């Protein structure tokens, strides 16, 4: 019985090493993702997938009879086979998956709820109306803003002239450049915080930028920063736990090795005495042969234990090396990413400077903005369905739209057509370019 347990020791050691090593790999392989918390609106098309773990088969099986593509009705419900009508008006993606899994578990009487996933195939369109070039229906995508919907509809309704078109194009490019520069500087702040090992990100506040837009960018970078820090911590913890397990396993094997040495010494002493008795003819030689075979078995068991201990120490050395190199590898990756992002930021700044110069030249060549009507900003309002009610509210260019929204664009008009007194043209054009960048 002792010999069999000695043979199993190396196998137990390797099985534990494999399990903990796999956990360490999976902990580092998981990439963080932001969950879609927006409620599912009517006319949203989804794809439902349901799988269940079958313990007897050791694999997942899909429930194709319930899975498939479905559309949220105007009443905010989804009709599913076997479950019937399911209201989703107050549920987001995660809430709906949990509700379906819970109902299936209760209705079928499952011990464990099945795994349910929902993929958004198509959102309801948005509608842009009012003083725009091409009012109508447009495809929705997450993160769509009022300003982007205005661009989809061809921009504000104005007199068609090449000068006006060029002016609008340059304004849009300048604003997009400023947004890209903000994203790039925020990312660099996050990468710098990762290289410094800081607990929080310190962002360089830029004057004149859209505070709502910048706050959204900063929050996204904070989420990425925290997710990457958590992934790093999980990998480090997995390596430490693996090393502790290997150390404990080696200690157990060393205790068994001490017992094996005692058994070998005991058998060797018995064999010496038996040899003397056999030479004197006081006992049979078969007993001597039995002791020799037992001694060979004990020595083989000892060799297996020594081999297992050596491999365990090698695994500890490799785990320690991986743990120590984890931080260096991450810092190297972050430094490379920061270097690439700085080069991208330089290109963006150069592009912004060139666009600003083109805007100033275009403004100067056309003698400035002649019509005071063009200086009046557009006004926006959004009509949104919420729990069966349609609510209308005032919006800005950075307001984020939801599926099914109706955006109304209004170009204010002025009754005073008198021209303003001209000031210094160079100063005016520079101010205009700076305002457009904001």
CSV table of C-alpha atoms in Angstrom, one decimal:
chain,number,residue,atom,x,y,z
A,1,UNK,CA,0.0,0.0,0.0
A,2,UNK,CA,2.9,2.4,0.7
A,3,UNK,CA,4.4,1.7,-2.7
A,4,UNK,CA,1.2,2.6,-4.6
A,5,UNK,CA,0.8,5.9,-2.8
A,6,UNK,CA,4.4,6.7,-3.7
A,7,UNK,CA,3.7,6.1,-7.4
A,8,UNK,CA,0.6,8.4,-7.3
A,9,UNK,CA,2.5,11.3,-5.8
A,10,UNK,CA,4.0,12.6,-9.0
A,11,UNK,CA,0.7,12.3,-10.9
A,12,UNK,CA,-1.2,14.3,-8.2
A,13,UNK,CA,1.6,16.9,-8.4
A,14,UNK,CA,1.3,17.4,-12.1
A,15,UNK,CA,-2.5,17.4,-12.1
A,16,UNK,CA,-2.5,20.3,-9.5
A,17,UNK,CA,0.2,22.1,-11.5
A,18,UNK,CA,-2.0,21.9,-14.7
A,19,UNK,CA,-5.2,23.1,-13.0
A,20,UNK,CA,-3.6,26.2,-11.3
A,21,UNK,CA,-1.6,27.0,-14.4
A,22,UNK,CA,-4.8,27.0,-16.5
A,23,UNK,CA,-6.5,29.3,-14.1
A,24,UNK,CA,-3.5,31.7,-14.3
A,25,UNK,CA,-3.7,31.7,-18.1
A,26,UNK,CA,-7.5,32.3,-18.1
A,27,UNK,CA,-7.2,35.1,-15.6
A,28,UNK,CA,-4.8,37.0,-17.9
A,29,UNK,CA,-6.7,36.1,-21.1
A,30,UNK,CA,-10.0,37.8,-20.1
A,31,UNK,CA,-10.4,41.1,-21.7
A,32,UNK,CA,-12.6,43.6,-20.0
A,33,UNK,CA,-15.8,44.8,-21.8
A,34,UNK,CA,-18.3,47.4,-21.0
A,35,UNK,CA,-21.8,46.0,-20.7
A,36,UNK,CA,-24.7,47.5,-22.7
A,37,UNK,CA,-27.0,48.9,-20.0
A,38,UNK,CA,-29.5,50.6,-22.4
A,39,UNK,CA,-33.1,49.3,-22.3
A,40,UNK,CA,-34.2,47.3,-25.3
A,41,UNK,CA,-36.5,49.6,-27.3
A,42,UNK,CA,-39.4,48.5,-29.7
A,43,UNK,CA,-38.4,47.2,-33.1
A,44,UNK,CA,-35.0,46.1,-31.8
A,45,UNK,CA,-33.9,42.9,-33.5
A,46,UNK,CA,-32.0,40.4,-31.4
A,47,UNK,CA,-30.5,37.0,-31.7
A,48,UNK,CA,-31.1,34.6,-28.7
A,49,UNK,CA,-28.7,31.7,-28.0
A,50,UNK,CA,-29.4,29.2,-25.1
A,51,UNK,CA,-26.9,26.5,-24.1
A,52,UNK,CA,-26.8,24.1,-21.1
A,53,UNK,CA,-24.0,22.2,-19.6
A,54,UNK,CA,-24.7,18.4,-19.8
A,55,UNK,CA,-22.7,16.8,-16.9
A,56,UNK,CA,-23.1,13.3,-18.2
A,57,UNK,CA,-21.7,14.2,-21.6
A,58,UNK,CA,-19.2,16.7,-20.4
A,59,UNK,CA,-20.2,19.3,-23.0
A,60,UNK,CA,-22.6,22.2,-23.8
A,61,UNK,CA,-25.7,21.6,-25.9
A,62,UNK,CA,-27.7,24.3,-27.7
A,63,UNK,CA,-31.4,24.7,-27.4
A,64,UNK,CA,-32.1,25.5,-31.0
A,65,UNK,CA,-35.8,25.2,-30.5
A,66,UNK,CA,-35.9,28.3,-28.4
A,67,UNK,CA,-32.9,30.2,-29.9
A,68,UNK,CA,-33.2,32.4,-33.0
A,69,UNK,CA,-33.9,35.9,-34.1
A,70,UNK,CA,-36.7,38.0,-32.5
A,71,UNK,CA,-38.0,41.5,-32.7
A,72,UNK,CA,-39.2,43.6,-29.8
A,73,UNK,CA,-42.8,44.6,-30.4
A,74,UNK,CA,-44.2,48.1,-30.2
A,75,UNK,CA,-45.6,47.2,-26.8
A,76,UNK,CA,-42.1,46.4,-25.6
A,77,UNK,CA,-42.4,42.6,-25.5
A,78,UNK,CA,-40.7,39.6,-27.1
A,79,UNK,CA,-42.7,36.5,-27.8
A,80,UNK,CA,-40.6,33.3,-27.2
A,81,UNK,CA,-41.6,29.7,-27.8
A,82,UNK,CA,-42.6,27.8,-24.6
A,83,UNK,CA,-42.2,31.0,-22.5
A,84,UNK,CA,-44.8,33.2,-24.3
A,85,UNK,CA,-44.8,37.0,-24.2
A,86,UNK,CA,-42.0,38.5,-22.2
A,87,UNK,CA,-42.0,42.3,-21.4
A,88,UNK,CA,-38.6,43.9,-21.9
A,89,UNK,CA,-39.6,47.6,-21.5
A,90,UNK,CA,-37.6,48.0,-18.4
A,91,UNK,CA,-34.9,45.5,-19.1
A,92,UNK,CA,-31.4,45.9,-20.6
A,93,UNK,CA,-29.4,43.2,-22.3
A,94,UNK,CA,-28.2,41.6,-19.1
A,95,UNK,CA,-31.5,41.9,-17.4
A,96,UNK,CA,-33.3,40.1,-20.2
A,97,UNK,CA,-30.8,37.2,-20.3
A,98,UNK,CA,-31.2,36.7,-16.5
A,99,UNK,CA,-35.0,36.8,-16.8
A,100,UNK,CA,-35.1,34.2,-19.6
A,101,UNK,CA,-32.7,31.9,-17.8
A,102,UNK,CA,-34.7,32.2,-14.5
A,103,UNK,CA,-38.0,31.5,-16.2
A,104,UNK,CA,-36.6,28.5,-18.1
A,105,UNK,CA,-35.2,27.1,-14.9
A,106,UNK,CA,-38.5,27.5,-13.0
A,107,UNK,CA,-40.7,26.2,-15.8
A,108,UNK,CA,-38.6,23.2,-16.7
A,109,UNK,CA,-37.4,22.5,-13.2
A,110,UNK,CA,-33.7,22.6,-13.9
A,111,UNK,CA,-31.2,22.3,-11.1
A,112,UNK,CA,-29.0,24.9,-12.8
A,113,UNK,CA,-30.2,27.7,-15.0
A,114,UNK,CA,-29.1,27.5,-18.7
A,115,UNK,CA,-26.6,30.0,-20.2
A,116,UNK,CA,-28.4,32.7,-22.2
A,117,UNK,CA,-26.8,35.2,-24.5
A,118,UNK,CA,-28.4,38.0,-26.5
A,119,UNK,CA,-26.8,39.7,-29.5
A,120,UNK,CA,-28.2,43.0,-30.9
A,121,UNK,CA,-28.6,42.6,-34.6
A,122,UNK,CA,-30.3,45.8,-35.5
A,123,UNK,CA,-31.5,48.9,-33.6
A,124,UNK,CA,-34.6,50.9,-34.6
A,125,UNK,CA,-33.7,53.9,-36.9
A,126,UNK,CA,-33.6,57.5,-35.8
A,127,UNK,CA,-35.3,60.3,-37.7
A,128,UNK,CA,-33.9,63.7,-38.5
A,129,UNK,CA,-36.4,66.5,-39.4
A,130,UNK,CA,-36.5,70.3,-39.6
A,131,UNK,CA,-34.0,72.6,-41.2
A,132,UNK,CA,-31.7,70.0,-42.6
A,133,UNK,CA,-30.6,69.2,-46.2
A,134,UNK,CA,-31.9,65.6,-46.3
A,135,UNK,CA,-34.5,64.9,-43.6
A,136,UNK,CA,-35.5,61.3,-43.2
A,137,UNK,CA,-34.7,57.9,-41.5
A,138,UNK,CA,-31.2,56.9,-40.7
A,139,UNK,CA,-29.6,53.8,-39.2
A,140,UNK,CA,-28.8,54.0,-35.5
A,141,UNK,CA,-25.5,52.9,-33.9
A,142,UNK,CA,-24.5,53.1,-30.2
A,143,UNK,CA,-22.9,56.4,-29.2
A,144,UNK,CA,-24.6,58.4,-32.0
A,145,UNK,CA,-24.9,62.1,-31.1
A,146,UNK,CA,-27.1,64.9,-32.3
A,147,UNK,CA,-24.2,66.5,-34.2
A,148,UNK,CA,-23.5,63.2,-36.0
A,149,UNK,CA,-27.1,62.8,-36.9
A,150,UNK,CA,-27.0,66.3,-38.3
A,151,UNK,CA,-24.0,65.2,-40.5
A,152,UNK,CA,-26.0,62.1,-41.7
A,153,UNK,CA,-28.8,64.3,-42.8
A,154,UNK,CA,-26.5,66.5,-44.9
A,155,UNK,CA,-26.0,69.4,-42.4
A,156,UNK,CA,-28.2,72.4,-41.8
A,157,UNK,CA,-30.4,73.8,-44.6
A,158,UNK,CA,-28.5,76.7,-46.1
A,159,UNK,CA,-27.8,78.4,-49.4
A,160,UNK,CA,-25.9,76.1,-51.6
A,161,UNK,CA,-22.6,77.6,-52.4
A,162,UNK,CA,-19.1,76.2,-52.6
A,163,UNK,CA,-17.8,78.8,-50.0
A,164,UNK,CA,-20.4,77.8,-47.4
A,165,UNK,CA,-19.8,74.1,-48.1
A,166,UNK,CA,-16.1,74.5,-47.6
A,167,UNK,CA,-16.5,76.6,-44.5
A,168,UNK,CA,-18.8,73.9,-42.9
A,169,UNK,CA,-16.4,71.2,-43.9
A,170,UNK,CA,-13.4,72.9,-42.3
A,171,UNK,CA,-15.4,73.7,-39.1
A,172,UNK,CA,-16.3,70.0,-38.8
A,173,UNK,CA,-12.8,68.8,-39.4
A,174,UNK,CA,-11.4,71.2,-36.8
A,175,UNK,CA,-13.9,70.1,-34.2
A,176,UNK,CA,-13.2,66.4,-35.0
A,177,UNK,CA,-9.5,67.1,-34.7
A,178,UNK,CA,-10.0,68.6,-31.3
A,179,UNK,CA,-12.0,65.6,-30.1
A,180,UNK,CA,-9.3,63.3,-31.4
A,181,UNK,CA,-6.6,65.2,-29.6
A,182,UNK,CA,-8.6,65.1,-26.4
A,183,UNK,CA,-9.0,61.3,-26.8
A,184,UNK,CA,-5.3,60.9,-27.5
A,185,UNK,CA,-4.2,63.1,-24.5
A,186,UNK,CA,-6.6,61.2,-22.2
A,187,UNK,CA,-5.2,57.9,-23.3
A,188,UNK,CA,-1.6,59.1,-22.8
A,189,UNK,CA,-2.5,60.2,-19.2
A,190,UNK,CA,-3.9,56.7,-18.6
A,191,UNK,CA,-0.8,55.0,-20.0
A,192,UNK,CA,1.5,57.3,-18.0
A,193,UNK,CA,-0.4,56.3,-14.8
A,194,UNK,CA,0.0,52.6,-15.6
A,195,UNK,CA,3.8,53.1,-16.1
A,196,UNK,CA,4.1,55.0,-12.9
A,197,UNK,CA,2.0,52.4,-11.0
A,198,UNK,CA,-0.4,55.1,-9.8
A,199,UNK,CA,-3.7,54.3,-8.2
A,200,UNK,CA,-5.6,57.0,-10.2
A,201,UNK,CA,-5.3,58.9,-13.5
A,202,UNK,CA,-4.4,62.6,-13.4
A,203,UNK,CA,-5.8,64.2,-16.6
A,204,UNK,CA,-4.5,67.5,-18.0
A,205,UNK,CA,-7.6,69.7,-18.0
A,206,UNK,CA,-7.9,71.5,-21.4
A,207,UNK,CA,-9.6,74.9,-21.4
A,208,UNK,CA,-12.4,75.5,-23.9
A,209,UNK,CA,-13.4,71.9,-24.6
A,210,UNK,CA,-16.9,70.5,-24.3
A,211,UNK,CA,-17.1,69.4,-20.6
A,212,UNK,CA,-19.7,66.8,-21.2
A,213,UNK,CA,-17.7,65.2,-24.0
A,214,UNK,CA,-14.4,65.3,-22.0
A,215,UNK,CA,-16.1,63.8,-18.9
A,216,UNK,CA,-17.2,60.9,-21.0
A,217,UNK,CA,-13.7,60.3,-22.5
A,218,UNK,CA,-12.2,60.5,-19.0
A,219,UNK,CA,-14.7,58.0,-17.6
A,220,UNK,CA,-14.0,55.6,-20.4
A,221,UNK,CA,-10.2,55.8,-19.7
A,222,UNK,CA,-10.8,55.2,-16.0
A,223,UNK,CA,-12.8,52.1,-16.7
A,224,UNK,CA,-10.0,50.8,-19.0
A,225,UNK,CA,-7.4,51.7,-16.4
A,226,UNK,CA,-9.3,49.8,-13.6
A,227,UNK,CA,-10.0,46.8,-15.8
A,228,UNK,CA,-6.3,46.4,-16.8
A,229,UNK,CA,-5.2,46.8,-13.2
A,230,UNK,CA,-7.6,44.1,-12.1
A,231,UNK,CA,-6.4,41.8,-14.8
A,232,UNK,CA,-2.8,42.3,-13.7
A,233,UNK,CA,-3.7,41.6,-10.1
A,234,UNK,CA,-5.5,38.4,-11.1
A,235,UNK,CA,-2.5,37.2,-13.0
A,236,UNK,CA,-0.2,37.9,-10.1
A,237,UNK,CA,-2.5,36.2,-7.6
A,238,UNK,CA,-2.7,33.1,-9.8
A,239,UNK,CA,1.1,32.8,-10.0
A,240,UNK,CA,1.5,33.3,-6.3
A,241,UNK,CA,-1.1,30.6,-5.5
A,242,UNK,CA,0.5,28.2,-8.0
A,243,UNK,CA,3.9,28.8,-6.3
A,244,UNK,CA,2.4,28.2,-2.8
A,245,UNK,CA,0.7,25.0,-4.0
A,246,UNK,CA,4.0,23.7,-5.5
A,247,UNK,CA,5.9,24.5,-2.3
A,248,UNK,CA,3.3,22.6,-0.3
A,249,UNK,CA,3.5,19.6,-2.7
A,250,UNK,CA,7.3,19.5,-2.5
A,251,UNK,CA,7.2,19.6,1.3
A,252,UNK,CA,4.8,16.6,1.3
A,253,UNK,CA,7.1,14.7,-1.2
A,254,UNK,CA,10.1,15.4,1.0
A,255,UNK,CA,8.4,13.9,4.0
A,256,UNK,CA,7.6,10.8,1.9
A,257,UNK,CA,11.3,10.7,0.8
A,258,UNK,CA,12.4,10.7,4.4
A,259,UNK,CA,10.1,7.7,5.1
A,260,UNK,CA,11.4,5.9,2.0
A,261,UNK,CA,15.0,6.4,3.2
A,262,UNK,CA,14.0,4.8,6.6
A,263,UNK,CA,12.4,1.9,4.8
A,264,UNK,CA,15.4,1.3,2.6
A,265,UNK,CA,17.8,1.4,5.6
A,266,UNK,CA,15.5,-1.0,7.5
A,267,UNK,CA,15.4,-3.5,4.6
A,268,UNK,CA,19.2,-3.2,4.1
A,269,UNK,CA,19.8,-4.1,7.8
A,270,UNK,CA,17.4,-7.1,7.5
A,271,UNK,CA,19.1,-8.2,4.3
A,272,UNK,CA,22.6,-8.1,6.0
A,273,UNK,CA,21.3,-10.3,8.8
A,274,UNK,CA,19.6,-12.7,6.5
A,275,UNK,CA,22.7,-13.1,4.3
A,276,UNK,CA,24.7,-14.1,7.4
A,277,UNK,CA,22.0,-16.6,8.4
A,278,UNK,CA,21.9,-18.1,4.8
A,279,UNK,CA,25.6,-18.5,4.8
A,280,UNK,CA,25.4,-20.4,8.1
A,281,UNK,CA,22.6,-22.5,6.7
A,282,UNK,CA,20.2,-21.3,9.4
A,283,UNK,CA,17.5,-19.9,7.0
A,284,UNK,CA,16.4,-20.4,3.4
A,285,UNK,CA,17.7,-18.3,0.5
A,286,UNK,CA,14.1,-17.4,-0.7
A,287,UNK,CA,13.8,-15.0,2.2
A,288,UNK,CA,16.9,-13.2,1.0
A,289,UNK,CA,15.5,-12.9,-2.5
A,290,UNK,CA,12.3,-11.4,-1.1
A,291,UNK,CA,14.2,-8.8,0.8
A,292,UNK,CA,16.3,-7.9,-2.3
A,293,UNK,CA,13.1,-7.4,-4.4
A,294,UNK,CA,11.6,-5.3,-1.7
A,295,UNK,CA,14.7,-3.2,-1.5
A,296,UNK,CA,14.7,-2.7,-5.3
A,297,UNK,CA,11.1,-1.5,-5.1
A,298,UNK,CA,11.8,1.0,-2.3
A,299,UNK,CA,14.7,2.4,-4.2
A,300,UNK,CA,12.6,2.8,-7.3
A,301,UNK,CA,9.9,4.6,-5.3
A,302,UNK,CA,12.6,6.9,-3.9
A,303,UNK,CA,13.8,7.7,-7.4
A,304,UNK,CA,10.3,8.6,-8.4
A,305,UNK,CA,10.0,10.9,-5.4
A,306,UNK,CA,13.3,12.6,-6.1
A,307,UNK,CA,12.3,13.1,-9.8
A,308,UNK,CA,9.0,14.6,-8.7
A,309,UNK,CA,10.7,17.0,-6.3
A,310,UNK,CA,13.2,18.1,-8.9
A,311,UNK,CA,10.4,18.9,-11.4
A,312,UNK,CA,8.4,20.7,-8.7
A,313,UNK,CA,11.4,22.9,-7.9
A,314,UNK,CA,11.8,23.6,-11.6
A,315,UNK,CA,8.1,24.6,-11.8
A,316,UNK,CA,8.5,26.9,-8.8
A,317,UNK,CA,11.5,28.5,-10.5
A,318,UNK,CA,9.6,29.0,-13.7
A,319,UNK,CA,6.5,30.4,-11.8
A,320,UNK,CA,8.7,32.9,-9.9
A,321,UNK,CA,10.4,34.0,-13.1
A,322,UNK,CA,7.0,34.5,-14.7
A,323,UNK,CA,5.7,36.5,-11.7
A,324,UNK,CA,8.7,38.7,-11.6
A,325,UNK,CA,8.6,39.3,-15.4
A,326,UNK,CA,4.9,40.1,-15.4
A,327,UNK,CA,5.3,43.7,-14.3
A,328,UNK,CA,8.3,44.2,-16.7
A,329,UNK,CA,6.3,42.8,-19.6
A,330,UNK,CA,3.3,45.0,-18.9
A,331,UNK,CA,5.5,48.2,-18.5
A,332,UNK,CA,7.2,47.4,-21.9
A,333,UNK,CA,3.9,46.9,-23.6
A,334,UNK,CA,2.5,50.2,-22.1
A,335,UNK,CA,5.7,52.1,-23.0
A,336,UNK,CA,5.4,50.9,-26.6
A,337,UNK,CA,1.8,51.8,-26.8
A,338,UNK,CA,2.5,55.3,-25.3
A,339,UNK,CA,5.3,55.9,-27.9
A,340,UNK,CA,2.9,55.1,-30.7
A,341,UNK,CA,0.2,57.3,-29.2
A,342,UNK,CA,2.5,60.3,-28.9
A,343,UNK,CA,3.4,60.0,-32.6
A,344,UNK,CA,-0.3,59.9,-33.4
A,345,UNK,CA,-0.9,63.0,-31.2
A,346,UNK,CA,1.8,64.9,-33.1
A,347,UNK,CA,0.1,64.1,-36.4
A,348,UNK,CA,-3.3,65.2,-35.0
A,349,UNK,CA,-1.8,68.5,-33.8
A,350,UNK,CA,-0.2,69.1,-37.1
A,351,UNK,CA,-3.5,68.4,-38.9
A,352,UNK,CA,-5.4,70.7,-36.6
A,353,UNK,CA,-2.9,73.6,-37.2
A,354,UNK,CA,-3.2,73.1,-41.0
A,355,UNK,CA,-7.0,73.0,-40.8
A,356,UNK,CA,-7.1,76.1,-38.7
A,357,UNK,CA,-5.0,78.0,-41.2
A,358,UNK,CA,-7.2,76.9,-44.1
A,359,UNK,CA,-10.3,78.1,-42.2
A,360,UNK,CA,-8.7,81.5,-41.5
A,361,UNK,CA,-7.7,81.9,-45.2
A,362,UNK,CA,-11.2,80.8,-46.3
A,363,UNK,CA,-12.8,83.2,-43.9
A,364,UNK,CA,-10.6,86.1,-45.0
A,365,UNK,CA,-11.0,85.4,-48.8
A,366,UNK,CA,-14.8,85.6,-48.4
A,367,UNK,CA,-14.7,88.8,-46.5
A,368,UNK,CA,-16.0,87.3,-43.3
A,369,UNK,CA,-19.5,86.1,-42.5
A,370,UNK,CA,-21.8,88.5,-44.2
A,371,UNK,CA,-25.1,87.3,-42.9
A,372,UNK,CA,-25.8,87.7,-39.1
A,373,UNK,CA,-28.2,84.8,-39.6
A,374,UNK,CA,-25.3,82.4,-39.9
A,375,UNK,CA,-23.9,83.4,-36.5
A,376,UNK,CA,-27.1,82.2,-34.7
A,377,UNK,CA,-26.6,78.7,-33.4
A,378,UNK,CA,-28.8,75.8,-34.4
A,379,UNK,CA,-31.3,74.6,-31.8
A,380,UNK,CA,-32.1,70.9,-31.3
A,381,UNK,CA,-34.9,69.0,-29.7
A,382,UNK,CA,-35.3,65.2,-29.3
A,383,UNK,CA,-38.6,63.3,-29.1
A,384,UNK,CA,-38.1,60.0,-27.3
A,385,UNK,CA,-40.5,57.1,-26.4
A,386,UNK,CA,-40.2,56.1,-22.8
A,387,UNK,CA,-42.6,53.5,-21.2
A,388,UNK,CA,-45.2,54.2,-23.9
A,389,UNK,CA,-45.0,58.0,-23.5
A,390,UNK,CA,-43.3,60.3,-26.0
A,391,UNK,CA,-41.2,62.9,-24.2
A,392,UNK,CA,-39.6,65.9,-25.9
A,393,UNK,CA,-36.6,67.8,-24.5
A,394,UNK,CA,-34.0,70.3,-25.6
A,395,UNK,CA,-30.7,68.8,-26.7
A,396,UNK,CA,-27.2,69.9,-27.6
A,397,UNK,CA,-24.7,68.8,-30.3
A,398,UNK,CA,-23.1,66.3,-27.9
A,399,UNK,CA,-26.4,64.7,-26.6
A,400,UNK,CA,-26.3,61.0,-27.1
A,401,UNK,CA,-29.3,59.5,-29.0
A,402,UNK,CA,-31.3,56.4,-28.3
A,403,UNK,CA,-32.8,54.0,-30.9
A,404,UNK,CA,-36.1,55.4,-32.3
A,405,UNK,CA,-35.3,59.1,-31.4
A,406,UNK,CA,-36.7,61.9,-33.6
A,407,UNK,CA,-34.3,64.8,-33.9
A,408,UNK,CA,-35.7,68.2,-34.8
A,409,UNK,CA,-33.2,70.8,-36.1
A,410,UNK,CA,-34.3,74.5,-36.2
A,411,UNK,CA,-32.3,77.3,-37.8
A,412,UNK,CA,-33.2,80.6,-35.9
A,413,UNK,CA,-33.8,83.6,-38.1
A,414,UNK,CA,-33.1,87.3,-37.3
A,415,UNK,CA,-35.2,90.3,-38.2
A,416,UNK,CA,-32.3,92.7,-38.1
A,417,UNK,CA,-30.4,92.5,-41.4
A,418,UNK,CA,-28.1,95.4,-40.6
A,419,UNK,CA,-24.4,94.6,-40.8
A,420,UNK,CA,-22.1,94.8,-37.8
A,421,UNK,CA,-19.2,97.2,-37.6
A,422,UNK,CA,-16.1,95.4,-38.9
A,423,UNK,CA,-13.2,95.0,-36.5
A,424,UNK,CA,-9.7,93.9,-37.1
A,425,UNK,CA,-10.0,91.0,-39.6
A,426,UNK,CA,-7.0,89.1,-38.6
A,427,UNK,CA,-8.1,89.0,-34.9
A,428,UNK,CA,-11.6,88.1,-35.9
A,429,UNK,CA,-10.7,85.1,-38.0
A,430,UNK,CA,-8.3,83.8,-35.3
A,431,UNK,CA,-11.1,84.0,-32.8
A,432,UNK,CA,-13.5,82.2,-35.1
A,433,UNK,CA,-11.1,79.3,-35.6
A,434,UNK,CA,-10.5,78.9,-31.9
A,435,UNK,CA,-14.3,78.9,-31.3
A,436,UNK,CA,-14.8,76.3,-34.0
A,437,UNK,CA,-12.2,74.1,-32.3
A,438,UNK,CA,-14.2,74.2,-29.1
